[in-house]
């Protein structure tokens, strides 16, 4: 099986089979990642460009390492150090990168739909590394990989997403994928941080953190996105943490083998207490490693769409 899509713009576009293909390929890439010699020739002769208009540590670095581990030529452009700062439009910047021979362009942008716009204007494959409040598909894929590694299946898994659901592109991509994969998803947070009508996406809504995590198999804390919020959505960060932080007492209500996830960066003591972040249920550092494997898999699959080569 091959990827049906030239671009990875959102989890909503991917079939269940394509998601499984990406996760299976990422499993093979993880073997490379964990070996002493991480070099493979899979992307020899290919050019990978990361174009980041917003800050990032995990996503940007994992794409850059993924490209390097597979022998690609890679470069990064950020808004502040490029001609974007002189007023160049997004499309003109993308066309310029494309004309230098890029095979894959990876973009993070504060505007929802930015990666879709670029995909319409370049010959290269485009990967959405987060577009405003819309989607962050590669984060969701690494979350799925971590869940599948630990739980084996998504069927009827109880998965709770807590926090700023309203402004979270990670929440949207996770909900779209997890519901498709057969999980039972609950979202929890203050009324002001949960989108109206989100039940239509197939999730249960809870405004009580304790109720939402009871008997959960997976609990995923989501960052309070202060950079995207209007004022007045909750009285203060301290107040928010008092009612919605996941700490040891809250996590005890979940199943004994609960998996605690967070996409990062974490605000310690806000979404999650330090004790649970560093505790035995936390798989947050494993998510980071799986992020490199998933991004290696995506670069491999997108550059192999015309061939029958597999990563076995
Ligand atoms: N999870 C995530 O997107 O992290 P970065 O902002 O560090 O890339």
Tab-separated table of C-alpha atoms and ligand atoms in Angstrom:
chain	number	residue	atom	x	y	z
A	1	UNK	CA	0.000	0.000	0.000
A	2	UNK	CA	1.103	3.587	-0.706
A	3	UNK	CA	0.075	6.970	0.596
A	4	UNK	CA	-2.795	8.248	-1.522
A	5	UNK	CA	-1.910	11.862	-0.775
A	6	UNK	CA	0.911	14.036	-2.093
A	7	UNK	CA	0.688	16.270	0.987
A	8	UNK	CA	0.075	15.743	4.720
A	9	UNK	CA	-2.188	18.666	5.563
A	10	UNK	CA	-4.554	17.169	8.126
A	11	UNK	CA	-5.533	13.929	9.837
A	12	UNK	CA	-9.031	14.476	8.491
A	13	UNK	CA	-7.718	13.689	4.967
A	14	UNK	CA	-6.122	10.341	5.906
A	15	UNK	CA	-7.925	6.992	5.846
A	16	UNK	CA	-7.578	4.532	8.731
A	17	UNK	CA	-5.425	2.365	6.424
A	18	UNK	CA	-3.104	5.273	5.597
A	19	UNK	CA	-2.699	6.102	9.296
A	20	UNK	CA	-1.772	2.448	9.963
A	21	UNK	CA	0.693	2.470	7.038
A	22	UNK	CA	2.402	5.548	8.521
A	23	UNK	CA	2.537	3.948	11.998
A	24	UNK	CA	3.898	0.658	10.609
A	25	UNK	CA	6.579	2.547	8.653
A	26	UNK	CA	7.413	4.590	11.770
A	27	UNK	CA	7.966	1.324	13.693
A	28	UNK	CA	10.597	0.352	11.118
A	29	UNK	CA	12.151	3.816	11.291
A	30	UNK	CA	12.386	3.519	15.071
A	31	UNK	CA	14.688	0.520	14.629
A	32	UNK	CA	17.022	2.804	12.620
A	33	UNK	CA	16.676	5.521	15.253
A	34	UNK	CA	17.637	3.156	18.053
A	35	UNK	CA	20.611	1.674	16.213
A	36	UNK	CA	24.188	2.861	16.723
A	37	UNK	CA	24.487	4.065	13.135
A	38	UNK	CA	21.421	6.169	12.375
A	39	UNK	CA	22.398	6.846	8.759
A	40	UNK	CA	20.198	5.430	5.998
A	41	UNK	CA	20.242	6.353	2.308
A	42	UNK	CA	16.422	6.581	1.992
A	43	UNK	CA	16.423	10.321	1.180
A	44	UNK	CA	19.718	10.582	-0.677
A	45	UNK	CA	19.415	13.276	-3.352
A	46	UNK	CA	16.271	14.782	-1.802
A	47	UNK	CA	15.894	18.313	-0.407
A	48	UNK	CA	13.783	18.965	2.677
A	49	UNK	CA	13.004	22.550	3.760
A	50	UNK	CA	11.411	23.521	7.076
A	51	UNK	CA	9.640	26.895	6.971
A	52	UNK	CA	8.631	28.008	10.466
A	53	UNK	CA	6.652	31.204	11.128
A	54	UNK	CA	6.085	30.195	14.774
A	55	UNK	CA	8.421	28.967	17.492
A	56	UNK	CA	9.130	25.259	17.800
A	57	UNK	CA	11.607	22.917	19.445
A	58	UNK	CA	10.251	19.394	18.959
A	59	UNK	CA	8.611	19.554	15.556
A	60	UNK	CA	11.332	21.519	13.798
A	61	UNK	CA	14.260	19.625	15.268
A	62	UNK	CA	12.663	16.218	14.731
A	63	UNK	CA	12.023	16.972	11.047
A	64	UNK	CA	15.587	18.234	10.639
A	65	UNK	CA	17.051	15.158	12.340
A	66	UNK	CA	14.738	12.838	10.398
A	67	UNK	CA	15.957	14.361	7.125
A	68	UNK	CA	19.615	14.109	8.194
A	69	UNK	CA	19.317	10.497	9.434
A	70	UNK	CA	17.994	9.571	5.985
A	71	UNK	CA	20.697	11.373	4.025
A	72	UNK	CA	18.684	14.326	2.670
A	73	UNK	CA	19.909	17.870	2.175
A	74	UNK	CA	17.934	19.976	4.628
A	75	UNK	CA	17.658	23.641	5.560
A	76	UNK	CA	15.468	25.750	7.807
A	77	UNK	CA	13.929	29.154	7.180
A	78	UNK	CA	12.339	31.098	9.994
A	79	UNK	CA	10.240	34.228	9.535
A	80	UNK	CA	12.601	36.509	11.453
A	81	UNK	CA	15.820	35.711	9.579
A	82	UNK	CA	14.443	35.609	6.037
A	83	UNK	CA	12.885	37.917	3.446
A	84	UNK	CA	9.524	37.292	5.168
A	85	UNK	CA	10.705	40.025	7.571
A	86	UNK	CA	10.979	42.365	4.543
A	87	UNK	CA	7.346	41.777	3.655
A	88	UNK	CA	7.573	38.854	1.193
A	89	UNK	CA	4.262	37.009	0.922
A	90	UNK	CA	3.831	33.408	2.060
A	91	UNK	CA	3.160	32.216	-1.495
A	92	UNK	CA	6.184	34.048	-2.927
A	93	UNK	CA	8.438	32.575	-0.216
A	94	UNK	CA	7.084	29.090	-0.875
A	95	UNK	CA	7.500	29.451	-4.657
A	96	UNK	CA	11.102	30.609	-4.139
A	97	UNK	CA	11.872	27.549	-2.005
A	98	UNK	CA	10.144	25.310	-4.529
A	99	UNK	CA	12.224	26.683	-7.422
A	100	UNK	CA	15.429	25.799	-5.568
A	101	UNK	CA	14.501	22.135	-5.950
A	102	UNK	CA	12.731	21.303	-2.679
A	103	UNK	CA	11.115	17.860	-2.624
A	104	UNK	CA	9.261	18.386	0.661
A	105	UNK	CA	8.329	21.702	2.323
A	106	UNK	CA	7.334	21.549	5.982
A	107	UNK	CA	5.475	24.601	7.241
A	108	UNK	CA	4.283	25.926	10.589
A	109	UNK	CA	2.199	29.096	10.400
A	110	UNK	CA	-0.177	30.985	12.721
A	111	UNK	CA	-2.856	31.135	10.000
A	112	UNK	CA	-5.226	28.169	9.608
A	113	UNK	CA	-5.018	26.872	6.040
A	114	UNK	CA	-1.491	28.203	5.346
A	115	UNK	CA	-0.163	24.760	4.376
A	116	UNK	CA	-3.169	24.176	2.087
A	117	UNK	CA	-2.419	27.483	0.329
A	118	UNK	CA	1.219	26.518	-0.215
A	119	UNK	CA	0.279	23.041	-1.446
A	120	UNK	CA	-1.791	24.648	-4.229
A	121	UNK	CA	1.146	26.768	-5.357
A	122	UNK	CA	4.208	24.483	-5.350
A	123	UNK	CA	5.297	21.217	-6.981
A	124	UNK	CA	6.870	19.881	-3.773
A	125	UNK	CA	5.021	17.766	-1.194
A	126	UNK	CA	3.863	19.901	1.743
A	127	UNK	CA	3.608	18.822	5.388
A	128	UNK	CA	1.555	20.862	7.835
A	129	UNK	CA	3.627	21.288	11.024
A	130	UNK	CA	0.797	23.204	12.705
A	131	UNK	CA	-1.501	25.839	11.167
A	132	UNK	CA	-3.072	28.198	13.670
A	133	UNK	CA	-5.930	26.564	15.552
A	134	UNK	CA	-6.603	24.106	12.731
A	135	UNK	CA	-4.453	20.940	12.706
A	136	UNK	CA	-1.102	19.481	13.769
A	137	UNK	CA	-1.241	16.109	12.005
A	138	UNK	CA	2.316	14.927	12.643
A	139	UNK	CA	1.899	15.484	16.396
A	140	UNK	CA	-1.271	13.390	16.366
A	141	UNK	CA	0.493	10.615	14.431
A	142	UNK	CA	3.274	10.405	17.021
A	143	UNK	CA	0.628	10.343	19.748
A	144	UNK	CA	-1.109	7.438	17.933
A	145	UNK	CA	2.232	5.629	17.629
A	146	UNK	CA	2.862	5.982	21.378
A	147	UNK	CA	-0.653	4.801	22.262
A	148	UNK	CA	-0.483	1.823	19.877
A	149	UNK	CA	2.951	0.789	21.201
A	150	UNK	CA	1.686	0.692	24.769
A	151	UNK	CA	-1.928	-0.438	24.346
A	152	UNK	CA	-1.728	-2.498	21.149
A	153	UNK	CA	-5.080	-1.279	19.818
A	154	UNK	CA	-7.388	1.750	19.727
A	155	UNK	CA	-10.619	-0.253	19.858
A	156	UNK	CA	-12.784	1.060	22.693
A	157	UNK	CA	-9.804	2.675	24.441
A	158	UNK	CA	-10.968	5.444	26.766
A	159	UNK	CA	-8.915	8.509	25.929
A	160	UNK	CA	-9.325	11.836	27.753
A	161	UNK	CA	-7.976	15.109	26.399
A	162	UNK	CA	-7.810	17.825	29.052
A	163	UNK	CA	-7.220	21.561	28.898
A	164	UNK	CA	-7.468	24.210	26.204
A	165	UNK	CA	-9.419	22.216	23.633
A	166	UNK	CA	-10.708	25.394	21.952
A	167	UNK	CA	-7.333	26.696	20.754
A	168	UNK	CA	-5.570	23.346	20.329
A	169	UNK	CA	-4.702	22.081	16.852
A	170	UNK	CA	-3.308	18.983	18.596
A	171	UNK	CA	-6.755	18.299	20.085
A	172	UNK	CA	-8.470	18.619	16.706
A	173	UNK	CA	-6.024	16.299	14.905
A	174	UNK	CA	-6.168	13.769	17.752
A	175	UNK	CA	-9.969	13.757	17.872
A	176	UNK	CA	-10.257	13.311	14.086
A	177	UNK	CA	-7.837	10.380	14.144
A	178	UNK	CA	-8.750	8.668	17.406
A	179	UNK	CA	-12.473	8.573	16.600
A	180	UNK	CA	-11.606	7.140	13.152
A	181	UNK	CA	-9.394	4.503	14.801
A	182	UNK	CA	-12.182	3.345	17.152
A	183	UNK	CA	-11.293	5.022	20.481
A	184	UNK	CA	-13.825	6.548	22.895
A	185	UNK	CA	-12.726	10.148	23.336
A	186	UNK	CA	-13.672	12.534	26.151
A	187	UNK	CA	-12.665	16.201	26.191
A	188	UNK	CA	-12.490	18.101	29.473
A	189	UNK	CA	-11.839	21.679	30.501
A	190	UNK	CA	-13.615	24.882	31.456
A	191	UNK	CA	-16.748	25.728	29.443
A	192	UNK	CA	-14.908	28.693	27.900
A	193	UNK	CA	-12.142	26.460	26.490
A	194	UNK	CA	-14.380	23.820	24.871
A	195	UNK	CA	-15.776	24.591	21.404
A	196	UNK	CA	-19.551	24.675	21.099
A	197	UNK	CA	-20.944	21.599	19.257
A	198	UNK	CA	-17.700	19.609	19.629
A	199	UNK	CA	-19.907	16.551	20.383
A	200	UNK	CA	-20.586	16.469	16.631
A	201	UNK	CA	-16.990	15.222	16.207
A	202	UNK	CA	-17.991	12.076	18.136
A	203	UNK	CA	-16.589	12.969	21.565
A	204	UNK	CA	-18.060	13.169	25.070
A	205	UNK	CA	-17.697	16.506	26.878
A	206	UNK	CA	-17.012	16.896	30.600
A	207	UNK	CA	-16.457	20.063	32.601
A	208	UNK	CA	-15.075	18.092	35.572
A	209	UNK	CA	-11.488	16.884	35.402
A	210	UNK	CA	-12.166	14.130	37.950
A	211	UNK	CA	-15.183	12.817	36.071
A	212	UNK	CA	-13.337	12.931	32.744
A	213	UNK	CA	-10.347	10.805	33.754
A	214	UNK	CA	-12.261	8.130	35.688
A	215	UNK	CA	-11.278	4.715	34.214
A	216	UNK	CA	-9.355	6.329	31.364
A	217	UNK	CA	-6.721	4.268	29.504
A	218	UNK	CA	-4.974	7.389	28.231
A	219	UNK	CA	-4.926	10.941	29.610
A	220	UNK	CA	-3.485	13.673	27.398
A	221	UNK	CA	-2.885	17.101	28.903
A	222	UNK	CA	-2.937	20.000	26.452
A	223	UNK	CA	-1.075	23.268	26.790
A	224	UNK	CA	-2.859	26.450	27.746
A	225	UNK	CA	-2.397	28.413	24.508
A	226	UNK	CA	-2.024	31.918	25.935
A	227	UNK	CA	-0.705	33.177	22.581
A	228	UNK	CA	-4.072	32.426	20.926
A	229	UNK	CA	-6.501	33.223	23.754
A	230	UNK	CA	-8.631	36.297	24.298
A	231	UNK	CA	-8.643	37.673	27.845
A	232	UNK	CA	-11.249	36.586	30.373
A	233	UNK	CA	-11.602	32.899	29.480
A	234	UNK	CA	-10.693	31.942	33.081
A	235	UNK	CA	-9.921	34.091	36.136
A	236	UNK	CA	-6.176	33.314	36.350
A	237	UNK	CA	-3.661	30.559	35.578
A	238	UNK	CA	-3.595	29.709	39.300
A	239	UNK	CA	-7.387	29.326	39.346
A	240	UNK	CA	-7.265	27.227	36.163
A	241	UNK	CA	-4.629	24.933	37.659
A	242	UNK	CA	-6.622	24.518	40.878
A	243	UNK	CA	-9.606	23.059	39.009
A	244	UNK	CA	-8.108	21.505	35.864
A	245	UNK	CA	-4.523	20.439	36.532
A	246	UNK	CA	-3.908	16.674	36.389
A	247	UNK	CA	-2.015	15.702	39.536
A	248	UNK	CA	-1.468	12.410	41.390
A	249	UNK	CA	-4.902	12.461	43.014
A	250	UNK	CA	-6.661	13.014	39.697
A	251	UNK	CA	-4.558	10.455	37.824
A	252	UNK	CA	-5.342	7.797	40.449
A	253	UNK	CA	-8.955	7.859	39.206
A	254	UNK	CA	-7.813	6.542	35.815
A	255	UNK	CA	-6.948	2.868	35.159
A	256	UNK	CA	-3.821	1.654	37.028
A	257	UNK	CA	-1.922	1.285	33.734
A	258	UNK	CA	-2.995	4.690	32.415
A	259	UNK	CA	-0.757	6.343	29.830
A	260	UNK	CA	-0.087	10.028	30.500
A	261	UNK	CA	0.737	12.079	27.412
A	262	UNK	CA	1.394	15.743	26.594
A	263	UNK	CA	2.518	17.158	23.229
A	264	UNK	CA	4.857	19.665	24.912
A	265	UNK	CA	6.003	22.181	25.733
A	266	UNK	CA	4.456	21.615	29.179
A	267	UNK	CA	3.649	24.385	31.634
A	268	UNK	CA	4.614	22.502	34.799
A	269	UNK	CA	2.039	22.913	37.549
A	270	UNK	CA	-0.602	24.198	35.119
A	271	UNK	CA	-1.799	21.388	32.805
A	272	UNK	CA	0.044	18.679	34.733
A	273	UNK	CA	1.815	18.576	38.103
A	274	UNK	CA	5.557	17.929	38.063
A	275	UNK	CA	4.964	14.698	39.981
A	276	UNK	CA	2.875	13.169	37.174
A	277	UNK	CA	5.110	14.552	34.398
A	278	UNK	CA	8.076	12.764	35.953
A	279	UNK	CA	6.057	9.824	37.314
A	280	UNK	CA	5.766	6.193	36.147
A	281	UNK	CA	2.639	6.764	34.011
A	282	UNK	CA	4.291	9.470	31.917
A	283	UNK	CA	5.266	8.631	28.333
A	284	UNK	CA	6.020	12.233	27.372
A	285	UNK	CA	9.698	11.598	26.626
A	286	UNK	CA	8.738	8.543	24.559
A	287	UNK	CA	6.451	10.787	22.493
A	288	UNK	CA	9.471	12.933	21.625
A	289	UNK	CA	11.440	9.928	20.313
A	290	UNK	CA	8.433	8.657	18.386
A	291	UNK	CA	8.154	12.127	16.832
A	292	UNK	CA	11.419	11.557	14.977
A	293	UNK	CA	10.334	8.067	13.834
A	294	UNK	CA	6.958	9.327	12.543
A	295	UNK	CA	8.578	12.212	10.686
A	296	UNK	CA	11.140	9.841	9.122
A	297	UNK	CA	8.206	7.658	8.016
A	298	UNK	CA	6.346	10.596	6.475
A	299	UNK	CA	9.395	11.842	4.568
A	300	UNK	CA	10.034	8.291	3.349
A	301	UNK	CA	6.453	7.672	2.231
A	302	UNK	CA	5.981	11.064	0.558
A	303	UNK	CA	9.169	10.663	-1.478
A	304	UNK	CA	8.279	7.029	-2.426
A	305	UNK	CA	4.793	7.587	-3.800
A	306	UNK	CA	5.935	6.763	-7.336
A	307	UNK	CA	7.776	3.530	-6.402
A	308	UNK	CA	6.991	0.228	-4.686
A	309	UNK	CA	9.849	0.492	-2.166
A	310	UNK	CA	9.017	-0.258	1.484
A	311	UNK	CA	11.000	0.397	4.673
A	312	UNK	CA	11.082	-3.253	5.833
B	1	LIG	N1	4.348	19.635	20.228
B	1	LIG	C1	4.933	20.618	19.525
B	1	LIG	O1	4.475	20.988	18.439
B	1	LIG	O2	6.047	21.145	20.096
B	1	LIG	P1	6.947	22.317	19.480
B	1	LIG	O3	6.090	23.570	19.514
B	1	LIG	O4	8.158	22.407	20.370
B	1	LIG	O5	7.270	21.951	18.059
